[in-house]
CSV table of C-alpha atoms in Angstrom, one decimal:
chain,number,residue,atom,x,y,z
S,1,UNK,CA,-4.3,202.5,29.4
S,2,UNK,CA,-4.3,201.7,33.1
S,3,UNK,CA,-6.8,199.7,35.2
S,4,UNK,CA,-10.5,200.8,35.1
S,5,UNK,CA,-12.7,201.0,38.2
S,6,UNK,CA,-16.5,201.1,38.2
S,7,UNK,CA,-19.5,200.1,40.3
S,8,UNK,CA,-23.0,201.0,41.5
S,9,UNK,CA,-24.6,202.1,44.7
S,10,UNK,CA,-28.2,201.4,45.8
S,11,UNK,CA,-28.9,198.5,43.3
S,12,UNK,CA,-29.3,195.0,44.5
S,13,UNK,CA,-28.5,193.4,41.1
S,14,UNK,CA,-24.7,193.2,40.5
S,15,UNK,CA,-25.5,192.5,36.8
S,16,UNK,CA,-25.3,196.3,36.2
S,17,UNK,CA,-21.7,196.3,37.2
S,18,UNK,CA,-20.9,193.4,34.8
S,19,UNK,CA,-22.6,195.6,32.0
S,20,UNK,CA,-20.3,198.5,32.8
S,21,UNK,CA,-17.2,196.3,32.9
S,22,UNK,CA,-18.1,194.7,29.6
S,23,UNK,CA,-17.8,198.1,28.0
S,24,UNK,CA,-14.3,198.5,29.5
S,25,UNK,CA,-12.7,195.3,28.2
S,26,UNK,CA,-10.1,197.4,26.3
S,27,UNK,CA,-8.7,198.1,29.8
S,28,UNK,CA,-7.7,194.5,30.4
S,29,UNK,CA,-9.0,190.9,30.3
S,30,UNK,CA,-9.2,190.4,34.0
S,31,UNK,CA,-12.1,191.6,36.1
S,32,UNK,CA,-12.8,191.6,39.9
S,33,UNK,CA,-16.2,192.5,41.3
S,34,UNK,CA,-17.2,192.4,44.9
S,35,UNK,CA,-20.2,193.3,47.1
S,36,UNK,CA,-18.9,194.6,50.4
S,37,UNK,CA,-22.4,195.3,51.6
S,38,UNK,CA,-25.9,194.7,50.2
S,39,UNK,CA,-26.7,197.1,47.4
S,40,UNK,CA,-23.1,198.3,46.8
S,41,UNK,CA,-21.0,196.7,44.2
S,42,UNK,CA,-17.5,197.7,43.1
S,43,UNK,CA,-15.4,196.4,40.2
S,44,UNK,CA,-12.0,196.7,38.5
S,45,UNK,CA,-10.7,195.6,35.1
S,46,UNK,CA,-7.1,195.5,34.0
S,47,UNK,CA,-4.2,193.3,33.2
S,48,UNK,CA,-2.8,190.4,35.3
S,49,UNK,CA,0.2,192.6,36.3
S,50,UNK,CA,-1.9,195.5,37.4
S,51,UNK,CA,-4.0,193.4,39.7
S,52,UNK,CA,-0.8,191.9,41.2
S,53,UNK,CA,0.7,195.4,41.8
S,54,UNK,CA,-2.5,196.6,43.5
S,55,UNK,CA,-2.6,193.7,45.9
S,56,UNK,CA,-5.0,190.9,46.7
S,57,UNK,CA,-7.3,190.4,49.7
S,58,UNK,CA,-10.8,191.4,50.6
S,59,UNK,CA,-10.3,195.1,51.1
S,60,UNK,CA,-13.4,196.9,49.9
S,61,UNK,CA,-11.5,199.3,47.7
S,62,UNK,CA,-10.7,199.5,43.9
S,63,UNK,CA,-7.9,201.7,42.6
S,64,UNK,CA,-6.6,203.0,39.3
S,65,UNK,CA,-3.3,204.8,39.0
S,66,UNK,CA,0.1,204.8,40.6
S,67,UNK,CA,1.6,205.8,44.0
S,68,UNK,CA,5.1,207.2,44.1
S,69,UNK,CA,5.4,207.8,47.9
S,70,UNK,CA,4.5,204.4,49.3
S,71,UNK,CA,7.3,204.5,51.9
S,72,UNK,CA,6.2,207.9,53.2
S,73,UNK,CA,2.6,206.7,53.5
S,74,UNK,CA,3.7,203.6,55.3
S,75,UNK,CA,5.8,205.6,57.7
S,76,UNK,CA,3.0,208.0,58.3
S,77,UNK,CA,0.8,205.2,59.5
S,78,UNK,CA,3.6,203.5,61.4
S,79,UNK,CA,3.6,200.5,59.1
S,80,UNK,CA,6.5,198.6,57.6
S,81,UNK,CA,7.5,199.9,54.1
S,82,UNK,CA,8.6,196.4,53.1
S,83,UNK,CA,6.8,195.1,50.0
S,84,UNK,CA,4.7,198.3,49.8
S,85,UNK,CA,5.1,198.1,46.0
S,86,UNK,CA,2.5,195.3,46.1
S,87,UNK,CA,0.1,196.8,48.7
S,88,UNK,CA,-1.4,199.9,47.1
S,89,UNK,CA,-5.0,199.0,48.1
S,90,UNK,CA,-4.0,198.2,51.7
S,91,UNK,CA,-2.1,201.4,52.0
S,92,UNK,CA,-5.0,203.5,50.7
S,93,UNK,CA,-7.5,201.7,52.9
S,94,UNK,CA,-5.4,202.3,56.0
S,95,UNK,CA,-4.9,205.9,55.0
S,96,UNK,CA,-8.7,206.3,54.8
S,97,UNK,CA,-9.3,204.6,58.1
S,98,UNK,CA,-6.8,206.9,59.8
S,99,UNK,CA,-7.5,210.3,58.1
S,100,UNK,CA,-10.8,209.9,56.2
S,101,UNK,CA,-11.2,210.8,52.5
S,102,UNK,CA,-9.1,214.0,53.0
S,103,UNK,CA,-6.2,211.7,53.7
S,104,UNK,CA,-5.9,211.0,50.0
S,105,UNK,CA,-4.3,214.4,49.5
S,106,UNK,CA,-1.2,212.9,51.0
S,107,UNK,CA,-0.8,210.5,48.1
S,108,UNK,CA,1.9,211.5,45.6
S,109,UNK,CA,0.7,210.2,42.3
S,110,UNK,CA,-2.2,209.9,39.9
S,111,UNK,CA,-5.3,208.0,41.1
S,112,UNK,CA,-9.0,207.3,41.1
S,113,UNK,CA,-10.3,205.4,44.1
S,114,UNK,CA,-13.6,203.9,45.0
S,115,UNK,CA,-14.1,202.4,48.5
S,116,UNK,CA,-17.0,201.1,50.6
S,117,UNK,CA,-17.2,202.0,54.3
S,118,UNK,CA,-19.3,199.1,55.4
S,119,UNK,CA,-20.0,200.4,58.9
S,120,UNK,CA,-21.6,203.6,57.6
S,121,UNK,CA,-22.7,202.0,54.3
S,122,UNK,CA,-21.0,204.8,52.5
S,123,UNK,CA,-19.4,204.8,49.0
S,124,UNK,CA,-16.4,207.1,48.7
S,125,UNK,CA,-15.1,208.2,45.3
S,126,UNK,CA,-11.9,210.2,45.0
S,127,UNK,CA,-9.4,211.5,42.4
S,128,UNK,CA,-6.0,213.2,42.5
S,129,UNK,CA,-5.4,216.9,42.4
S,130,UNK,CA,-5.2,217.0,38.6
S,131,UNK,CA,-7.9,214.4,37.9
S,132,UNK,CA,-5.3,212.6,35.8
S,133,UNK,CA,-7.3,209.5,36.5
S,134,UNK,CA,-10.8,210.6,35.8
S,135,UNK,CA,-13.9,209.2,37.5
S,136,UNK,CA,-17.5,209.8,36.2
S,137,UNK,CA,-20.8,209.2,37.9
S,138,UNK,CA,-24.5,209.4,37.2
S,139,UNK,CA,-27.8,209.0,39.1
S,140,UNK,CA,-30.1,206.2,38.0
S,141,UNK,CA,-33.3,204.7,39.3
S,142,UNK,CA,-32.7,203.6,42.8
S,143,UNK,CA,-29.1,204.7,43.1
S,144,UNK,CA,-25.8,205.7,41.3
S,145,UNK,CA,-23.4,204.3,38.9
S,146,UNK,CA,-19.7,205.3,38.3
S,147,UNK,CA,-16.8,204.4,36.0
S,148,UNK,CA,-13.4,205.5,34.8
S,149,UNK,CA,-14.9,206.3,31.4
S,150,UNK,CA,-18.2,208.0,30.8
S,151,UNK,CA,-19.0,206.0,27.7
S,152,UNK,CA,-19.4,202.9,29.8
S,153,UNK,CA,-22.3,204.6,31.6
S,154,UNK,CA,-24.2,206.0,28.7
S,155,UNK,CA,-26.2,202.8,27.7
S,156,UNK,CA,-27.4,202.4,31.3
S,157,UNK,CA,-29.1,205.8,31.5
S,158,UNK,CA,-32.0,204.9,29.2
S,159,UNK,CA,-33.4,206.9,26.3
S,160,UNK,CA,-31.2,208.4,23.6
S,161,UNK,CA,-27.8,209.9,24.4
S,162,UNK,CA,-27.8,213.7,24.2
S,163,UNK,CA,-25.2,216.5,24.1
S,164,UNK,CA,-25.3,219.5,26.3
S,165,UNK,CA,-25.0,222.5,24.0
S,166,UNK,CA,-23.5,224.6,26.8
S,167,UNK,CA,-20.7,222.1,27.1
S,168,UNK,CA,-20.2,222.1,23.4
S,169,UNK,CA,-19.9,225.9,23.4
S,170,UNK,CA,-17.4,225.7,26.2
S,171,UNK,CA,-15.3,223.2,24.3
S,172,UNK,CA,-15.4,225.3,21.2
S,173,UNK,CA,-14.3,228.3,23.1
S,174,UNK,CA,-11.6,226.9,25.4
S,175,UNK,CA,-10.5,223.6,23.7
S,176,UNK,CA,-11.2,221.5,26.8
S,177,UNK,CA,-14.2,220.2,28.8
S,178,UNK,CA,-15.5,222.3,31.7
S,179,UNK,CA,-14.8,220.9,35.2
S,180,UNK,CA,-17.4,218.4,36.4
S,181,UNK,CA,-19.2,218.1,33.0
S,182,UNK,CA,-19.2,215.7,30.1
S,183,UNK,CA,-20.9,216.0,26.7
S,184,UNK,CA,-23.7,213.8,28.1
S,185,UNK,CA,-25.6,216.1,30.5
S,186,UNK,CA,-26.6,213.2,32.8
S,187,UNK,CA,-23.1,212.2,33.5
S,188,UNK,CA,-20.8,214.3,35.7
S,189,UNK,CA,-17.1,214.0,36.7
S,190,UNK,CA,-15.3,214.5,39.9
S,191,UNK,CA,-13.2,217.7,39.6
S,192,UNK,CA,-9.5,217.9,40.3
S,193,UNK,CA,-8.7,217.3,44.0
S,194,UNK,CA,-12.3,216.2,44.9
S,195,UNK,CA,-13.9,213.3,46.7
S,196,UNK,CA,-17.6,212.3,46.9
S,197,UNK,CA,-19.5,210.5,49.7
S,198,UNK,CA,-22.6,208.6,48.8
S,199,UNK,CA,-25.1,207.4,51.4
S,200,UNK,CA,-28.7,206.1,51.1
S,201,UNK,CA,-30.0,209.6,51.8
S,202,UNK,CA,-27.5,212.1,50.4
S,203,UNK,CA,-24.4,212.7,48.4
S,204,UNK,CA,-21.7,215.2,49.2
S,205,UNK,CA,-18.7,216.5,47.2
S,206,UNK,CA,-15.7,218.1,49.0
S,207,UNK,CA,-12.2,219.1,48.1
S,208,UNK,CA,-8.8,218.5,49.6
S,209,UNK,CA,-7.0,221.4,51.2
S,210,UNK,CA,-6.1,223.9,48.4
S,211,UNK,CA,-2.5,224.3,47.4
S,212,UNK,CA,-0.9,227.5,48.8
S,213,UNK,CA,1.6,229.9,47.4
S,214,UNK,CA,4.4,230.8,49.7
S,215,UNK,CA,6.6,233.7,48.6
S,216,UNK,CA,10.1,234.1,50.1
S,217,UNK,CA,11.0,237.7,49.1
S,218,UNK,CA,14.6,237.2,50.4
S,219,UNK,CA,15.4,234.1,48.2
S,220,UNK,CA,18.1,234.7,45.6
S,221,UNK,CA,17.8,233.6,42.0
S,222,UNK,CA,20.6,231.1,42.6
S,223,UNK,CA,18.8,229.6,45.6
S,224,UNK,CA,15.6,229.3,43.7
S,225,UNK,CA,17.3,227.6,40.8
S,226,UNK,CA,19.0,225.1,43.1
S,227,UNK,CA,15.7,224.3,44.9
S,228,UNK,CA,13.9,223.9,41.6
S,229,UNK,CA,16.6,221.5,40.3
S,230,UNK,CA,16.3,219.4,43.4
S,231,UNK,CA,12.6,219.2,43.2
S,232,UNK,CA,12.7,218.1,39.6
S,233,UNK,CA,15.3,215.4,40.4
S,234,UNK,CA,13.2,214.3,43.4
S,235,UNK,CA,10.1,214.0,41.2
S,236,UNK,CA,12.1,211.9,38.6
S,237,UNK,CA,13.5,209.7,41.5
S,238,UNK,CA,10.0,209.1,42.8
S,239,UNK,CA,8.6,208.1,39.4
S,240,UNK,CA,11.4,205.8,38.4
S,241,UNK,CA,12.8,204.2,41.5
S,242,UNK,CA,10.5,201.1,41.3
S,243,UNK,CA,11.4,200.4,37.6
S,244,UNK,CA,14.6,198.9,36.1
S,245,UNK,CA,13.5,199.9,32.6
S,246,UNK,CA,12.3,203.5,31.9
S,247,UNK,CA,10.8,205.1,28.8
S,248,UNK,CA,10.8,208.8,27.8
S,249,UNK,CA,8.8,210.4,25.0
S,250,UNK,CA,11.3,212.6,23.3
S,251,UNK,CA,10.6,215.5,21.0
S,252,UNK,CA,13.1,218.1,19.7
S,253,UNK,CA,12.2,220.6,22.4
S,254,UNK,CA,13.7,221.5,25.8
S,255,UNK,CA,10.9,220.0,27.9
S,256,UNK,CA,11.5,216.4,27.1
S,257,UNK,CA,15.3,216.8,27.0
S,258,UNK,CA,15.1,218.1,30.6
S,259,UNK,CA,12.9,215.1,31.5
S,260,UNK,CA,15.4,212.7,30.0
S,261,UNK,CA,18.4,214.4,31.7
S,262,UNK,CA,16.6,214.3,35.1
S,263,UNK,CA,15.9,210.6,34.6
S,264,UNK,CA,19.5,209.8,33.7
S,265,UNK,CA,20.8,211.8,36.6
S,266,UNK,CA,18.7,209.8,39.2
S,267,UNK,CA,19.1,206.5,37.3
S,268,UNK,CA,22.6,206.5,35.9
S,269,UNK,CA,22.8,202.7,35.3
S,270,UNK,CA,19.3,201.9,34.3
S,271,UNK,CA,18.2,201.1,30.8
S,272,UNK,CA,16.3,204.0,29.2
S,273,UNK,CA,14.3,203.9,25.9
S,274,UNK,CA,13.4,207.1,24.1
S,275,UNK,CA,10.6,207.4,21.6
S,276,UNK,CA,10.1,210.0,18.9
S,277,UNK,CA,7.1,210.2,16.6
S,278,UNK,CA,6.9,212.0,13.3
S,279,UNK,CA,4.7,212.0,10.3
S,280,UNK,CA,7.5,212.0,7.7
S,281,UNK,CA,11.1,210.7,7.7
S,282,UNK,CA,12.7,214.1,6.9
S,283,UNK,CA,11.4,215.8,10.0
S,284,UNK,CA,14.3,217.7,11.7
S,285,UNK,CA,12.9,216.8,15.1
S,286,UNK,CA,14.0,213.2,14.4
S,287,UNK,CA,17.7,214.3,14.2
S,288,UNK,CA,17.5,216.5,17.2
S,289,UNK,CA,15.9,213.8,19.3
S,290,UNK,CA,18.4,211.2,18.2
S,291,UNK,CA,21.3,213.5,19.3
S,292,UNK,CA,19.7,214.0,22.7
S,293,UNK,CA,19.2,210.3,23.2
S,294,UNK,CA,22.8,209.6,22.3
S,295,UNK,CA,24.0,212.3,24.7
S,296,UNK,CA,22.2,210.6,27.6
S,297,UNK,CA,23.0,207.0,26.6
S,298,UNK,CA,19.4,206.0,25.8
S,299,UNK,CA,18.2,203.3,23.4
S,300,UNK,CA,16.4,205.4,20.8
S,301,UNK,CA,13.3,204.5,18.8
S,302,UNK,CA,11.9,206.4,15.8
S,303,UNK,CA,8.2,205.9,15.0
S,304,UNK,CA,6.9,207.1,11.6
S,305,UNK,CA,3.2,207.4,11.3
S,306,UNK,CA,2.1,207.2,7.6
S,307,UNK,CA,-1.1,208.8,6.3
S,308,UNK,CA,-2.6,205.3,5.8
S,309,UNK,CA,-2.1,204.4,9.4
S,310,UNK,CA,-4.1,207.5,10.5
S,311,UNK,CA,-7.2,205.8,9.1
S,312,UNK,CA,-7.0,203.0,11.7
S,313,UNK,CA,-5.4,205.1,14.5
S,314,UNK,CA,-8.0,207.9,14.7
S,315,UNK,CA,-11.1,205.8,15.6
S,316,UNK,CA,-9.1,203.9,18.2
S,317,UNK,CA,-7.7,207.2,19.6
S,318,UNK,CA,-11.2,208.7,19.9
S,319,UNK,CA,-12.5,205.6,21.7
S,320,UNK,CA,-9.7,205.5,24.2
S,321,UNK,CA,-9.5,209.3,24.8
S,322,UNK,CA,-13.2,210.1,25.1
S,323,UNK,CA,-12.6,213.9,25.2
S,324,UNK,CA,-14.4,215.6,22.3
S,325,UNK,CA,-11.4,217.6,21.1
S,326,UNK,CA,-7.6,217.1,20.7
S,327,UNK,CA,-4.6,218.2,18.7
S,328,UNK,CA,-2.0,216.3,16.8
S,329,UNK,CA,0.1,215.6,19.9
S,330,UNK,CA,-2.6,213.1,21.0
S,331,UNK,CA,-1.7,211.0,18.0
S,332,UNK,CA,1.9,211.2,19.1
S,333,UNK,CA,1.2,210.1,22.7
S,334,UNK,CA,-1.0,207.2,21.3
S,335,UNK,CA,1.8,206.0,19.0
S,336,UNK,CA,4.4,206.2,21.8
S,337,UNK,CA,2.2,204.3,24.2
S,338,UNK,CA,1.6,201.5,21.7
S,339,UNK,CA,5.3,201.0,20.9
S,340,UNK,CA,6.6,201.6,24.5
S,341,UNK,CA,4.2,199.0,26.0
S,342,UNK,CA,6.3,196.3,24.5
S,343,UNK,CA,9.5,197.4,26.2
S,344,UNK,CA,8.9,199.4,29.4
S,345,UNK,CA,6.3,199.7,32.2
S,346,UNK,CA,6.5,203.5,32.4
S,347,UNK,CA,6.9,206.4,29.9
S,348,UNK,CA,7.6,210.0,31.1
S,349,UNK,CA,7.1,213.1,29.0
S,350,UNK,CA,7.8,216.8,29.2
S,351,UNK,CA,4.1,217.7,28.7
S,352,UNK,CA,3.0,220.8,30.7
S,353,UNK,CA,6.5,221.9,31.5
S,354,UNK,CA,5.9,225.1,29.6
S,355,UNK,CA,3.1,225.8,31.9
S,356,UNK,CA,5.1,224.9,35.0
S,357,UNK,CA,7.9,227.3,33.9
S,358,UNK,CA,5.6,230.1,32.7
S,359,UNK,CA,6.9,229.6,29.2
S,360,UNK,CA,3.6,230.0,27.2
S,361,UNK,CA,2.8,233.3,25.4
S,362,UNK,CA,-0.2,233.8,27.6
S,363,UNK,CA,2.1,234.1,30.6
S,364,UNK,CA,3.8,237.1,29.0
S,365,UNK,CA,0.4,238.8,29.0
S,366,UNK,CA,-0.1,238.1,32.8
S,367,UNK,CA,3.3,239.5,33.5
S,368,UNK,CA,2.7,242.6,31.4
S,369,UNK,CA,-0.7,243.2,33.0
S,370,UNK,CA,0.9,243.0,36.5
S,371,UNK,CA,3.6,245.5,35.6
S,372,UNK,CA,1.7,248.0,33.5
S,373,UNK,CA,-1.3,248.8,35.6
S,374,UNK,CA,-2.7,251.5,33.3
S,375,UNK,CA,-3.1,248.8,30.6
S,376,UNK,CA,-4.3,246.0,32.9
S,377,UNK,CA,-7.9,246.0,31.8
S,378,UNK,CA,-7.1,246.0,28.1
S,379,UNK,CA,-4.4,243.3,28.4
S,380,UNK,CA,-6.8,241.2,30.5
S,381,UNK,CA,-9.5,241.5,27.8
S,382,UNK,CA,-6.9,240.5,25.2
S,383,UNK,CA,-6.0,237.5,27.3
S,384,UNK,CA,-9.6,236.4,27.6
S,385,UNK,CA,-10.0,236.7,23.9
S,386,UNK,CA,-7.1,234.3,23.2
S,387,UNK,CA,-8.3,231.8,25.9
S,388,UNK,CA,-12.0,231.7,25.4
S,389,UNK,CA,-13.0,234.0,22.6
S,390,UNK,CA,-14.6,236.6,24.8
S,391,UNK,CA,-14.9,239.8,22.8
S,392,UNK,CA,-13.1,242.8,24.3
S,393,UNK,CA,-15.2,245.8,25.3
S,394,UNK,CA,-12.7,248.6,25.7
S,395,UNK,CA,-11.3,250.5,22.8
S,396,UNK,CA,-7.8,249.6,23.7
S,397,UNK,CA,-8.7,245.9,24.1
S,398,UNK,CA,-10.3,245.9,20.6
S,399,UNK,CA,-7.2,247.6,19.2
S,400,UNK,CA,-4.9,245.0,20.7
S,401,UNK,CA,-6.9,242.2,19.2
S,402,UNK,CA,-7.0,243.8,15.8
S,403,UNK,CA,-3.4,244.7,15.8
S,404,UNK,CA,-2.1,241.3,16.8
S,405,UNK,CA,-4.4,239.0,14.9
S,406,UNK,CA,-5.2,241.2,11.9
S,407,UNK,CA,-8.4,239.3,11.2
S,408,UNK,CA,-6.7,235.8,11.3
S,409,UNK,CA,-8.4,234.7,14.4
S,410,UNK,CA,-12.2,234.9,14.9
S,411,UNK,CA,-14.5,234.2,17.7
S,412,UNK,CA,-15.4,230.6,18.5
S,413,UNK,CA,-18.3,229.2,16.5
S,414,UNK,CA,-21.7,229.8,17.9
S,415,UNK,CA,-23.5,226.6,19.2
S,416,UNK,CA,-27.2,226.6,18.7
S,417,UNK,CA,-29.2,226.4,21.9
S,418,UNK,CA,-26.3,227.4,24.1
S,419,UNK,CA,-25.7,230.6,26.0
S,420,UNK,CA,-22.3,232.3,25.8
S,421,UNK,CA,-19.7,229.9,27.2
S,422,UNK,CA,-19.1,230.9,30.7
S,423,UNK,CA,-16.3,228.5,31.8
S,424,UNK,CA,-13.3,229.5,33.9
S,425,UNK,CA,-12.9,233.2,33.7
S,426,UNK,CA,-9.2,232.8,34.7
S,427,UNK,CA,-9.5,236.1,36.6
S,428,UNK,CA,-6.2,237.1,38.1
S,429,UNK,CA,-5.5,238.0,41.7
S,430,UNK,CA,-3.8,241.3,41.2
S,431,UNK,CA,-3.5,241.8,45.0
S,432,UNK,CA,-1.2,238.8,45.3
S,433,UNK,CA,2.5,239.4,45.9
S,434,UNK,CA,3.3,237.7,42.6
S,435,UNK,CA,0.3,237.7,40.3
S,436,UNK,CA,2.0,235.4,37.7
S,437,UNK,CA,2.9,232.7,40.3
S,438,UNK,CA,-0.6,233.0,41.7
S,439,UNK,CA,-2.1,232.5,38.2
S,440,UNK,CA,0.1,229.5,37.6
S,441,UNK,CA,-1.1,227.9,40.9
């Protein structure tokens, strides 16, 4: 796990920040707390190396995550790019001073930021476009508190913790938390690509400029393939250029093999470790992964998780993950992280590549609905049933569900006290030039 950030706004006693930090000791043994202006306290906790990488000094900003375009940001602000590896906080602070909170959309990487604008006595919280580094906040008597993990805030809210039944229903239906919400109704989260400004009189949440889909109707398949290849290699180069040793989580599938191939292409002489996790020694994935590792000249590690190890891994995984639902791959990521931390500062994985390349079964439905207009309504109902358990209303929609699942898949369990899970409807923009690409975006 990376560095944690936390703090409070509107409270004169910094002890509350120490309380939050105490519940985040698993993020690192080193803590830094500052009070840039009366009533505003910010803190960070992490390892010695993470503090060194983020830079020293009295800049009123704490930061969790990584930046892969330091040189571009330095050039944008007419600064020297020398030693930018050790100046993350300074870069982000100067970016804010020049462009305001919206300037953080220029950062290539995953991040959560908290800074204090002393002149206006404003606290600014910001996360990346995917909220890969989450940031949670809650209102308390006399002000606000925030932290990288919502469990660090729960004891400071008073009373007994509670669970929002509507959030529970949403999780049961969609298998993930709704944007902005947590199981504890008094704690909220910044959504992907959002920032929040807190003053003594108000709080305001805004978003970065939305991503835009540009369609070049004249582009050939060969040109698109070449451009895609270059973008993948550029991403691999950005992520690995600051490291001499690189880790890759390797499964038996194509996603992680492409990741490894891209890393080897941009780092032909660097040491690469690959990690494959299985729950038994006869798993054919182990053989495939070992072959892929040999092909690209990587040092391969096989990690076998026994049933007895699950007894100790599961409680720790739940504590570190926080989210109330997961599948078996979270155990794999956890095991890889534990082993890789001894050998490499970074691990890349092919996760979400299926989504990027429209390789999931649900993408076939979007494509079919865009091409067969007379069945669009029924296919959309079928899609909504698979994604959130919404029951189809049309006869054709019901027929598709019965024919495909044959009773093997039922509606999500009903949560007492909750209305029907609304959630993201995932409605499609059928007027777009390319509905599938619009849906992916």
